[in-house]
Structure formats: structure tokens, C-alpha cells
PDB file of C-alpha atoms in Angstrom:
ATOM      1  CA  MET A   9       7.667  17.404 -27.947  1.00  0.00           C
ATOM      2  CA  GLY A  10      10.459  19.260 -29.725  1.00  0.00           C
ATOM      3  CA  ASP A  11      12.397  17.662 -32.551  1.00  0.00           C
ATOM      4  CA  HIS A  12      15.488  16.981 -30.478  1.00  0.00           C
ATOM      5  CA  THR A  13      14.216  16.241 -26.967  1.00  0.00           C
ATOM      6  CA  PRO A  14      15.391  12.938 -25.448  1.00  0.00           C
ATOM      7  CA  LEU A  15      11.889  11.477 -25.748  1.00  0.00           C
ATOM      8  CA  THR A  16      11.520  12.462 -29.398  1.00  0.00           C
ATOM      9  CA  VAL A  17      14.917  10.922 -30.128  1.00  0.00           C
ATOM     10  CA  ALA A  18      13.873   7.776 -28.223  1.00  0.00           C
ATOM     11  CA  VAL A  19      10.717   7.417 -30.318  1.00  0.00           C
ATOM     12  CA  ALA A  20      12.710   7.839 -33.551  1.00  0.00           C
ATOM     13  CA  ASP A  21      15.406   5.409 -32.426  1.00  0.00           C
ATOM     14  CA  THR A  22      12.825   2.814 -31.407  1.00  0.00           C
ATOM     15  CA  ARG A  23      11.140   2.999 -34.788  1.00  0.00           C
ATOM     16  CA  LEU A  24      14.478   2.851 -36.601  1.00  0.00           C
ATOM     17  CA  ARG A  25      15.558  -0.209 -34.662  1.00  0.00           C
ATOM     18  CA  ALA A  26      12.217  -1.931 -35.387  1.00  0.00           C
ATOM     19  CA  LEU A  27      12.663  -1.261 -39.114  1.00  0.00           C
ATOM     20  CA  GLU A  28      16.181  -2.700 -39.010  1.00  0.00           C
ATOM     21  CA  HIS A  29      14.823  -5.909 -37.476  1.00  0.00           C
ATOM     22  CA  VAL A  30      11.577  -6.180 -39.442  1.00  0.00           C
ATOM     23  CA  ALA A  31      12.793  -9.118 -41.544  1.00  0.00           C
ATOM     24  CA  ARG A  32      14.907 -10.714 -38.841  1.00  0.00           C
ATOM     25  CA  SER A  33      14.227 -13.267 -36.146  1.00  0.00           C
ATOM     26  CA  GLY A  34      15.795 -14.088 -32.828  1.00  0.00           C
ATOM     27  CA  PRO A  35      15.881 -12.480 -29.366  1.00  0.00           C
ATOM     28  CA  ALA A  36      17.195  -9.088 -30.550  1.00  0.00           C
ATOM     29  CA  ALA A  37      14.543  -8.802 -33.233  1.00  0.00           C
ATOM     30  CA  GLU A  38      11.770  -9.827 -30.828  1.00  0.00           C
ATOM     31  CA  ARG A  39      12.952  -7.274 -28.316  1.00  0.00           C
ATOM     32  CA  ALA A  40      13.048  -4.503 -30.936  1.00  0.00           C
ATOM     33  CA  LYS A  41       9.509  -5.328 -32.070  1.00  0.00           C
ATOM     34  CA  ARG A  42       8.226  -5.539 -28.494  1.00  0.00           C
ATOM     35  CA  GLU A  43       9.774  -2.182 -27.556  1.00  0.00           C
ATOM     36  CA  ALA A  44       8.350  -0.599 -30.704  1.00  0.00           C
ATOM     37  CA  ALA A  45       4.881  -1.855 -29.804  1.00  0.00           C
ATOM     38  CA  ASP A  46       5.249  -0.470 -26.260  1.00  0.00           C
ATOM     39  CA  VAL A  47       6.327   2.929 -27.573  1.00  0.00           C
ATOM     40  CA  GLU A  48       3.539   3.106 -30.179  1.00  0.00           C
ATOM     41  CA  ARG A  49       0.949   2.366 -27.472  1.00  0.00           C
ATOM     42  CA  TRP A  50       2.544   5.099 -25.356  1.00  0.00           C
ATOM     43  CA  GLU A  51       2.424   7.611 -28.211  1.00  0.00           C
ATOM     44  CA  ALA A  52      -1.202   6.741 -28.915  1.00  0.00           C
ATOM     45  CA  ARG A  53      -2.119   7.528 -25.301  1.00  0.00           C
ATOM     46  CA  ARG A  54       0.048  10.684 -25.257  1.00  0.00           C
ATOM     47  CA  ARG A  55      -1.948  12.194 -28.139  1.00  0.00           C
ATOM     48  CA  GLY A  56       0.657  14.856 -28.785  1.00  0.00           C
ATOM     49  CA  ARG A  57       0.647  16.173 -25.232  1.00  0.00           C
ATOM     50  CA  HIS A  58       3.960  17.379 -23.749  1.00  0.00           C
ATOM     51  CA  VAL A  59       4.099  14.849 -20.926  1.00  0.00           C
ATOM     52  CA  ARG A  60       7.069  13.166 -19.249  1.00  0.00           C
ATOM     53  CA  LEU A  61       7.527  10.313 -16.815  1.00  0.00           C
ATOM     54  CA  TRP A  62       8.589  11.435 -13.320  1.00  0.00           C
ATOM     55  CA  VAL A  63       9.951   9.568 -10.313  1.00  0.00           C
ATOM     56  CA  VAL A  64       8.793  10.988  -6.978  1.00  0.00           C
ATOM     57  CA  GLU A  65      10.531   9.994  -3.762  1.00  0.00           C
ATOM     58  CA  LEU A  66       8.466  10.341  -0.601  1.00  0.00           C
ATOM     59  CA  GLU A  67       9.533   9.981   3.024  1.00  0.00           C
ATOM     60  CA  VAL A  68       6.890   8.938   5.552  1.00  0.00           C
ATOM     61  CA  ARG A  69       7.206   8.742   9.343  1.00  0.00           C
ATOM     62  CA  ALA A  70       5.120   7.141  12.061  1.00  0.00           C
ATOM     63  CA  ALA A  71       5.467   6.236  15.729  1.00  0.00           C
ATOM     64  CA  ALA A  72       5.866   2.547  16.552  1.00  0.00           C
ATOM     65  CA  CYS A  73       7.329   0.403  19.332  1.00  0.00           C
ATOM     66  CA  ASP A  74       9.356  -1.916  17.063  1.00  0.00           C
ATOM     67  CA  ALA A  75       9.894  -3.137  13.495  1.00  0.00           C
ATOM     68  CA  VAL A  76       6.793  -5.345  13.467  1.00  0.00           C
ATOM     69  CA  GLU A  77       4.513  -2.495  14.441  1.00  0.00           C
ATOM     70  CA  ALA A  78       6.369  -0.132  12.097  1.00  0.00           C
ATOM     71  CA  ALA A  79       5.514  -2.444   9.192  1.00  0.00           C
ATOM     72  CA  PHE A  80       1.844  -2.344  10.205  1.00  0.00           C
ATOM     73  CA  ARG A  81       1.981   1.464  10.253  1.00  0.00           C
ATOM     74  CA  LEU A  82       4.174   2.155   7.244  1.00  0.00           C
ATOM     75  CA  SER A  83       4.455  -0.575   4.642  1.00  0.00           C
ATOM     76  CA  ARG A  84       1.503  -2.991   4.525  1.00  0.00           C
ATOM     77  CA  TYR A  85      -1.977  -1.517   4.169  1.00  0.00           C
ATOM     78  CA  VAL A  86      -1.602   2.046   5.393  1.00  0.00           C
ATOM     79  CA  ARG A  87       0.315   5.191   4.466  1.00  0.00           C
ATOM     80  CA  ARG A  88       0.770   4.250   0.836  1.00  0.00           C
ATOM     81  CA  PRO A  89       0.751   6.957  -1.844  1.00  0.00           C
ATOM     82  CA  LEU A  90      -2.457   7.218  -3.835  1.00  0.00           C
ATOM     83  CA  HIS A  91      -2.832   8.199  -7.472  1.00  0.00           C
ATOM     84  CA  ARG A  92      -6.006   9.746  -8.817  1.00  0.00           C
ATOM     85  CA  ILE A  93      -7.073   6.230  -9.799  1.00  0.00           C
ATOM     86  CA  GLY A  94      -6.342   4.903  -6.315  1.00  0.00           C
ATOM     87  CA  ASP A  95      -3.706   2.586  -4.870  1.00  0.00           C
ATOM     88  CA  VAL A  96      -1.604   1.279  -7.775  1.00  0.00           C
ATOM     89  CA  PRO A  97       1.162  -1.055  -6.487  1.00  0.00           C
ATOM     90  CA  VAL A  98       2.769  -1.379  -9.927  1.00  0.00           C
ATOM     91  CA  LEU A  99       3.540   2.368  -9.861  1.00  0.00           C
ATOM     92  CA  ARG A 100       5.497   2.393  -6.631  1.00  0.00           C
ATOM     93  CA  TRP A 101       8.382   0.777  -4.765  1.00  0.00           C
ATOM     94  CA  THR A 102       8.327   0.784  -0.957  1.00  0.00           C
ATOM     95  CA  GLY A 103      11.381   0.338   1.228  1.00  0.00           C
ATOM     96  CA  THR A 104      11.682  -1.279   4.640  1.00  0.00           C
ATOM     97  CA  PRO A 105      10.776   0.871   7.673  1.00  0.00           C
ATOM     98  CA  GLU A 106      13.808   2.013   9.641  1.00  0.00           C
ATOM     99  CA  LEU A 107      14.156   3.552  13.076  1.00  0.00           C
ATOM    100  CA  THR A 108      15.260   7.171  12.856  1.00  0.00           C
ATOM    101  CA  THR A 109      16.664   9.598  15.366  1.00  0.00           C
ATOM    102  CA  ALA A 110      15.702  12.592  13.247  1.00  0.00           C
ATOM    103  CA  GLU A 111      13.560  15.220  14.895  1.00  0.00           C
ATOM    104  CA  ASP A 112      11.180  17.255  12.786  1.00  0.00           C
ATOM    105  CA  GLY A 113       9.454  18.980  15.679  1.00  0.00           C
ATOM    106  CA  GLY A 114       5.972  18.109  14.414  1.00  0.00           C
ATOM    107  CA  PRO A 115       3.231  16.234  16.237  1.00  0.00           C
ATOM    108  CA  VAL A 116       3.206  12.446  16.006  1.00  0.00           C
ATOM    109  CA  SER A 117      -0.098  10.600  16.318  1.00  0.00           C
ATOM    110  CA  TYR A 118      -0.638   7.127  17.735  1.00  0.00           C
ATOM    111  CA  PRO A 119      -3.954   5.302  18.253  1.00  0.00           C
ATOM    112  CA  SER A 120      -4.811   5.020  21.925  1.00  0.00           C
ATOM    113  CA  GLY A 121      -6.205   1.490  21.561  1.00  0.00           C
ATOM    114  CA  ALA A 122      -3.060  -0.014  20.031  1.00  0.00           C
ATOM    115  CA  ARG A 123      -1.131  -0.453  23.260  1.00  0.00           C
ATOM    116  CA  ALA A 124      -3.645  -2.938  24.640  1.00  0.00           C
ATOM    117  CA  CYS A 125      -3.439  -5.095  21.492  1.00  0.00           C
ATOM    118  CA  ARG A 126       0.305  -5.657  21.246  1.00  0.00           C
ATOM    119  CA  HIS A 127      -0.092  -9.252  22.434  1.00  0.00           C
ATOM    120  CA  ASP A 128      -1.549 -10.100  18.996  1.00  0.00           C
ATOM    121  CA  ARG A 129       1.215  -9.082  16.614  1.00  0.00           C
ATOM    122  CA  ALA A 130       0.439 -11.520  13.791  1.00  0.00           C
ATOM    123  CA  PRO A 131      -0.475 -10.143  10.372  1.00  0.00           C
ATOM    124  CA  PHE A 132      -4.209  -9.337  10.328  1.00  0.00           C
ATOM    125  CA  GLY A 133      -4.300  -9.658  14.128  1.00  0.00           C
ATOM    126  CA  GLU A 134      -5.763  -7.243  16.652  1.00  0.00           C
ATOM    127  CA  LEU A 135      -2.813  -4.841  16.584  1.00  0.00           C
ATOM    128  CA  GLU A 136      -2.801  -4.443  12.814  1.00  0.00           C
ATOM    129  CA  ARG A 137      -6.592  -4.138  12.749  1.00  0.00           C
ATOM    130  CA  VAL A 138      -6.399  -1.242  15.233  1.00  0.00           C
ATOM    131  CA  HIS A 139      -3.815   0.531  13.093  1.00  0.00           C
ATOM    132  CA  VAL A 140      -5.766   0.026   9.862  1.00  0.00           C
ATOM    133  CA  ALA A 141      -8.962   1.277  11.524  1.00  0.00           C
ATOM    134  CA  ALA A 142      -7.106   4.318  12.878  1.00  0.00           C
ATOM    135  CA  TYR A 143      -5.735   5.063   9.420  1.00  0.00           C
ATOM    136  CA  VAL A 144      -9.177   4.840   7.862  1.00  0.00           C
ATOM    137  CA  ARG A 145     -10.362   7.409  10.425  1.00  0.00           C
ATOM    138  CA  GLY A 146      -7.313   9.526   9.589  1.00  0.00           C
ATOM    139  CA  LEU A 147      -8.200   9.440   5.886  1.00  0.00           C
ATOM    140  CA  ALA A 148     -11.743  10.527   6.719  1.00  0.00           C
ATOM    141  CA  LEU A 149     -10.420  13.394   8.867  1.00  0.00           C
ATOM    142  CA  ALA A 150      -8.048  14.463   6.099  1.00  0.00           C
ATOM    143  CA  ARG A 151     -10.883  14.437   3.570  1.00  0.00           C
ATOM    144  CA  LEU A 152     -13.020  16.552   5.899  1.00  0.00           C
ATOM    145  CA  ARG A 153     -10.160  18.983   6.448  1.00  0.00           C
ATOM    146  CA  LEU A 154      -9.640  19.450   2.704  1.00  0.00           C
ATOM    147  CA  SER A 155     -13.369  19.733   2.028  1.00  0.00           C
ATOM    148  CA  ASN A 156     -13.688  22.385   4.726  1.00  0.00           C
ATOM    149  CA  ARG A 157     -10.723  24.252   3.238  1.00  0.00           C
ATOM    150  CA  VAL A 158     -12.410  24.304  -0.165  1.00  0.00           C
ATOM    151  CA  ALA A 159     -15.653  25.524   1.423  1.00  0.00           C
ATOM    152  CA  GLY A 160     -13.883  28.120   3.567  1.00  0.00           C
ATOM    153  CA  CYS A 161     -14.919  26.469   6.839  1.00  0.00           C
ATOM    154  CA  SER A 162     -12.813  25.890   9.941  1.00  0.00           C
ATOM    155  CA  GLU A 163     -10.792  22.689  10.024  1.00  0.00           C
ATOM    156  CA  PRO A 164     -11.707  19.784  12.338  1.00  0.00           C
ATOM    157  CA  GLY A 165      -9.675  19.149  15.465  1.00  0.00           C
ATOM    158  CA  ASN A 166      -6.868  16.603  15.601  1.00  0.00           C
ATOM    159  CA  GLY A 167      -7.279  12.985  16.620  1.00  0.00           C
ATOM    160  CA  ASP A 168      -5.057  11.290  19.135  1.00  0.00           C
ATOM    161  CA  PRO A 169      -2.445  13.689  20.560  1.00  0.00           C
ATOM    162  CA  LYS A 170       1.317  13.518  20.279  1.00  0.00           C
ATOM    163  CA  PRO A 171       2.630  10.654  22.418  1.00  0.00           C
ATOM    164  CA  GLY A 172       4.662  11.827  25.345  1.00  0.00           C
ATOM    165  CA  SER A 173       5.213  10.253  28.726  1.00  0.00           C
ATOM    166  CA  PRO A 174       2.236   7.829  28.355  1.00  0.00           C
ATOM    167  CA  TYR A 175       4.053   6.133  25.436  1.00  0.00           C
ATOM    168  CA  PRO A 176       7.772   6.128  26.326  1.00  0.00           C
ATOM    169  CA  GLU A 177       8.354   2.895  24.374  1.00  0.00           C
ATOM    170  CA  LEU A 178       7.562   4.478  21.007  1.00  0.00           C
ATOM    171  CA  GLY A 179      10.233   5.362  18.497  1.00  0.00           C
ATOM    172  CA  LEU A 180       9.989   7.311  15.270  1.00  0.00           C
ATOM    173  CA  TRP A 181      10.193   5.101  12.180  1.00  0.00           C
ATOM    174  CA  GLN A 182      10.398   6.109   8.534  1.00  0.00           C
ATOM    175  CA  VAL A 183      10.029   4.537   5.124  1.00  0.00           C
ATOM    176  CA  ARG A 184      10.621   5.776   1.584  1.00  0.00           C
ATOM    177  CA  HIS A 185       8.436   5.288  -1.469  1.00  0.00           C
ATOM    178  CA  ARG A 186       9.505   5.761  -5.072  1.00  0.00           C
ATOM    179  CA  VAL A 187       6.412   6.574  -7.086  1.00  0.00           C
ATOM    180  CA  LEU A 188       5.888   6.964 -10.826  1.00  0.00           C
ATOM    181  CA  CYS A 189       3.598   9.578 -12.319  1.00  0.00           C
ATOM    182  CA  LEU A 190       3.179  11.616 -15.482  1.00  0.00           C
ATOM    183  CA  ALA A 191       3.329  15.405 -15.627  1.00  0.00           C
ATOM    184  CA  GLY A 192       3.290  18.128 -18.238  1.00  0.00           C
ATOM    185  CA  PRO A 193       5.441  21.278 -18.265  1.00  0.00           C
ATOM    186  CA  GLY A 194       5.517  22.819 -14.783  1.00  0.00           C
ATOM    187  CA  GLU A 195       3.171  20.200 -13.331  1.00  0.00           C
ATOM    188  CA  ALA A 196       5.657  17.817 -11.694  1.00  0.00           C
ATOM    189  CA  PRO A 197       6.052  19.628  -8.319  1.00  0.00           C
ATOM    190  CA  ALA A 198       2.272  19.866  -7.932  1.00  0.00           C
ATOM    191  CA  ARG A 199       1.828  16.204  -8.828  1.00  0.00           C
ATOM    192  CA  ALA A 200       4.502  15.220  -6.283  1.00  0.00           C
ATOM    193  CA  ALA A 201       2.899  17.376  -3.583  1.00  0.00           C
ATOM    194  CA  GLU A 202      -0.469  15.835  -4.356  1.00  0.00           C
ATOM    195  CA  LEU A 203       0.921  12.317  -3.905  1.00  0.00           C
ATOM    196  CA  ALA A 204       2.416  13.360  -0.552  1.00  0.00           C
ATOM    197  CA  GLU A 205      -0.924  14.807   0.527  1.00  0.00           C
ATOM    198  CA  THR A 206      -2.610  11.416   0.128  1.00  0.00           C
ATOM    199  CA  ILE A 207      -0.519   9.964   2.987  1.00  0.00           C
ATOM    200  CA  VAL A 208      -1.783  11.045   6.394  1.00  0.00           C
ATOM    201  CA  ASP A 209      -1.270  10.295  10.072  1.00  0.00           C
ATOM    202  CA  ASP A 210      -3.952   9.045  12.451  1.00  0.00           C
ATOM    203  CA  ALA A 211      -5.073  12.622  13.054  1.00  0.00           C
ATOM    204  CA  GLY A 212      -5.545  13.323   9.351  1.00  0.00           C
ATOM    205  CA  ARG A 213      -2.448  15.504   8.936  1.00  0.00           C
ATOM    206  CA  VAL A 214      -0.118  15.071   5.960  1.00  0.00           C
ATOM    207  CA  ALA A 215       2.503  12.488   6.982  1.00  0.00           C
ATOM    208  CA  ALA A 216       4.743  12.458   3.888  1.00  0.00           C
ATOM    209  CA  ARG A 217       7.226  14.865   2.408  1.00  0.00           C
ATOM    210  CA  VAL A 218       8.766  15.000  -1.050  1.00  0.00           C
ATOM    211  CA  VAL A 219      12.504  14.298  -0.821  1.00  0.00           C
ATOM    212  CA  GLY A 220      13.231  13.648  -4.482  1.00  0.00           C
ATOM    213  CA  LEU A 221      11.818  14.472  -7.918  1.00  0.00           C
ATOM    214  CA  ARG A 222      13.389  13.651 -11.262  1.00  0.00           C
ATOM    215  CA  ALA A 223      12.312  13.085 -14.849  1.00  0.00           C
ATOM    216  CA  ASP A 224      12.898   9.734 -16.520  1.00  0.00           C
ATOM    217  CA  ASP A 225      13.589  10.290 -20.224  1.00  0.00           C
ATOM    218  CA  GLY A 226      15.066   6.860 -20.847  1.00  0.00           C
ATOM    219  CA  TYR A 227      18.724   6.091 -21.493  1.00  0.00           C
ATOM    220  CA  ARG A 228      21.215   5.301 -24.255  1.00  0.00           C
ATOM    221  CA  ASP A 229      22.041   1.642 -24.686  1.00  0.00           C
ATOM    222  CA  GLY A 230      25.381   0.130 -25.625  1.00  0.00           C
ATOM    223  CA  GLU A 231      24.724   0.628 -29.325  1.00  0.00           C
ATOM    224  CA  GLY A 232      23.978   4.314 -28.970  1.00  0.00           C
ATOM    225  CA  TYR A 233      20.209   4.061 -29.385  1.00  0.00           C
ATOM    226  CA  ARG A 234      18.029   6.012 -26.981  1.00  0.00           C
ATOM    227  CA  VAL A 235      15.693   3.655 -25.115  1.00  0.00           C
ATOM    228  CA  HIS A 236      12.252   5.129 -24.428  1.00  0.00           C
ATOM    229  CA  PRO A 237      11.008   4.838 -20.799  1.00  0.00           C
ATOM    230  CA  ALA A 238       7.891   3.067 -22.088  1.00  0.00           C
ATOM    231  CA  ALA A 239      10.131   0.169 -23.083  1.00  0.00           C
ATOM    232  CA  THR A 240      11.216  -0.263 -19.447  1.00  0.00           C
ATOM    233  CA  LEU A 241       7.695  -0.389 -17.999  1.00  0.00           C
ATOM    234  CA  LEU A 242       5.251  -3.245 -17.678  1.00  0.00           C
ATOM    235  CA  PRO A 243       2.276  -2.681 -20.006  1.00  0.00           C
ATOM    236  CA  LEU A 244       0.027  -2.605 -16.938  1.00  0.00           C
ATOM    237  CA  ALA A 245       2.116   0.226 -15.461  1.00  0.00           C
ATOM    238  CA  ALA A 246       2.064   2.249 -18.679  1.00  0.00           C
ATOM    239  CA  THR A 247      -1.723   1.918 -18.915  1.00  0.00           C
ATOM    240  CA  ALA A 248      -2.136   2.951 -15.264  1.00  0.00           C
ATOM    241  CA  LEU A 249       0.112   5.997 -15.737  1.00  0.00           C
ATOM    242  CA  TRP A 250      -2.000   7.314 -18.592  1.00  0.00           C
ATOM    243  CA  ASP A 251      -5.299   6.480 -16.869  1.00  0.00           C
ATOM    244  CA  ASP A 252      -4.047   8.427 -13.862  1.00  0.00           C
ATOM    245  CA  TYR A 253      -2.859  11.411 -15.884  1.00  0.00           C
ATOM    246  CA  ASP A 254      -6.074  11.551 -17.887  1.00  0.00           C
ATOM    247  CA  ALA A 255      -7.964  11.704 -14.576  1.00  0.00           C
ATOM    248  CA  ALA A 256      -5.709  14.452 -13.171  1.00  0.00           C
ATOM    249  CA  GLU A 257      -4.932  16.609 -16.199  1.00  0.00           C
ATOM    250  CA  GLY A 258      -7.706  19.123 -15.777  1.00  0.00           C
ATOM    251  CA  ASP A 259      -7.271  19.910 -12.077  1.00  0.00           C
ATOM    252  CA  ILE A 260      -3.757  19.032 -10.899  1.00  0.00           C
ATOM    253  CA  GLY A 261      -3.241  20.297  -7.338  1.00  0.00           C
ATOM    254  CA  SER A 262      -6.973  20.568  -6.652  1.00  0.00           C
ATOM    255  CA  SER A 263      -7.847  20.139  -2.963  1.00  0.00           C
ATOM    256  CA  SER A 264     -11.316  18.869  -3.818  1.00  0.00           C
ATOM    257  CA  ALA A 265      -9.838  16.231  -6.137  1.00  0.00           C
ATOM    258  CA  VAL A 266      -7.467  15.043  -3.402  1.00  0.00           C
ATOM    259  CA  ALA A 267     -10.395  14.960  -0.965  1.00  0.00           C
ATOM    260  CA  ASP A 268     -12.225  12.638  -3.366  1.00  0.00           C
ATOM    261  CA  VAL A 269      -9.155  10.369  -3.549  1.00  0.00           C
ATOM    262  CA  LEU A 270      -9.009  10.213   0.264  1.00  0.00           C
ATOM    263  CA  ALA A 271     -12.719   9.450   0.530  1.00  0.00           C
ATOM    264  CA  ARG A 272     -12.437   6.500  -1.858  1.00  0.00           C
ATOM    265  CA  ALA A 273      -9.281   5.296  -0.117  1.00  0.00           C
ATOM    266  CA  ALA A 274     -10.983   5.237   3.294  1.00  0.00           C
ATOM    267  CA  VAL A 275     -13.422   2.669   1.926  1.00  0.00           C
ATOM    268  CA  ALA A 276     -10.890   0.759  -0.188  1.00  0.00           C
ATOM    269  CA  VAL A 277      -8.234   0.350   2.523  1.00  0.00           C
ATOM    270  CA  TRP A 278     -10.648  -1.161   5.028  1.00  0.00           C
ATOM    271  CA  LYS A 279     -12.289  -3.411   2.417  1.00  0.00           C
ATOM    272  CA  THR A 280      -8.923  -4.645   1.095  1.00  0.00           C
ATOM    273  CA  PHE A 281      -7.679  -5.393   4.583  1.00  0.00           C
ATOM    274  CA  LEU A 282     -10.818  -7.340   5.531  1.00  0.00           C
ATOM    275  CA  ASP A 283     -10.976  -9.239   2.232  1.00  0.00           C
ATOM    276  CA  GLU A 284      -7.346 -10.337   2.441  1.00  0.00           C
ATOM    277  CA  ALA A 285      -7.688 -11.235   6.115  1.00  0.00           C
ATOM    278  CA  ARG A 286     -10.645 -13.478   5.261  1.00  0.00           C
ATOM    279  CA  SER A 287      -8.705 -15.134   2.449  1.00  0.00           C
ATOM    280  CA  VAL A 288      -5.848 -15.965   4.839  1.00  0.00           C
ATOM    281  CA  PHE A 289      -8.070 -17.476   7.521  1.00  0.00           C
ATOM    282  CA  ARG A 290     -10.556 -19.141   5.190  1.00  0.00           C
TER     283      ARG A 290
END
């Protein structure tokens, strides 16, 4: 980092504040020492690389008959952004699905078996199981599509078609995710696009779009010190961010890497759903 970038200033300010409180006690001193420790761990993982924290905002849409089904299709086990290290809840915030009247003109998939299961709308019931199973198939189709693209082969056909007159009760619902990731110079748009590509519809097509992208370089507090973003993160989140970036650094934007993420997710989503369903009904 340069000598006067916000992050460099934040590191210097954090160290200065820690020195000022080194012989003191009390809440302010404990906070200064804790923030200094967080920033030093961050700097140790950064290893001199020019990397910043970014906030990616993704919009995801899916067809559903009502809010309950929309939650099954947008905010519980499916259509969640995936980092290179997998599904990391501490690195994202997910909103509540909302009905939208927006028209994007694209195809909208819906599993054909879901309609017959709407009598069982409880969490982990038949309806949610159908949607999770359909999403797992969608992840597998997306992985195959990307793998074929890398190999120069033709792409597989789509899954269930766009609902028309057979599904007049369906509406288009959307949800937004705010996702944290790390990126070096010029890498942020590719990292955001990669996160969007890990969210697919039941036919394996990309179901998310990037609607926001901004760097988080911390902020100035009331005393004029620059607070480093590492001081605002849970230690678990900071560790996950660097584990993810270390995994992605060499091939950001790689279709084969995203295909690997999708392949692991297809197994993990189904296993997580079944394990948590068993724990509820045990």
C-alpha cells in the first residue's frame, strides 16, 4: 500500500492509539489493544499484498407462489453466494424476499414436482425438499455447463422450462445479498462476477446479478483516528476472508475454479439440508 492510502493511515493510527493506551486500563484501553491485535493479524495475513475489503451487493430472483415458498427458494438453503472456500454465512447478509413486478425478459425456472407438494409447507417438509433437490440439480447443471465451456464442448440443455400458463399462480420474487470479499487492484469486478456466477436457477443458469460494488477502507472516528476495517470484523470473518483470497488469488475469474466451487456446493447443500432436518426431527 502507498504511504498515504486510507488503509495505511488506518494501520498507523491503530498502532499509535495502542501505544497511547499501553500503560492504561479501562474500556478504551482494552478496545485500543483489541483493535491493534486485529489489525496486526490482518497485516500478517496480507503479507504486503495490495488487497482491499470489498462489499458486493447481489440481486437474485426466483419464481414462487408466496412468501413461504420464496423463502425456500431464496433465503434458506439455496441460492446463496459461494466463496472459493464454500458457503460462509459470516461473510454475507441476506435480506427478506420481496415480490417484484420487474420484468427482465429472461427465462424463469420452476421445478415441476413442487406444485404437488404445496400442502407440506413446513420447514424441511416436502415442498422445501423438492426445491433443495432441484437446486442441487441446478448446481450440477451449472458445473457441467462451465466444464464444457472450458473444454470447448456444447453446453447441456436447460432444465424445467419457463413457467407460463401451467403456473399462473407464480410471481417473481427477489432478494439481495451483501457479501464481503477481498480483491487486489483491478480484481474486484471479477470477484463480484464470480460470486454472482455461483448462484443459479433450477436449470443451471446464472440467477444473480451484481447491483453494487464498493471498497471498505474503514472510517474516521470522533477523535479523528482512522479505524481499519479489520477492527470492525469478527475474527472468524477476517480469517475466512484471507482463506478465501488465498484460494482465489492465482486464478480469479477462472471458469474451471467456479465449476469446482459448484461441484462441492452440490454435495454440501444437500448434506447440510438433510443433517439439519434430522436434527430438528430427532
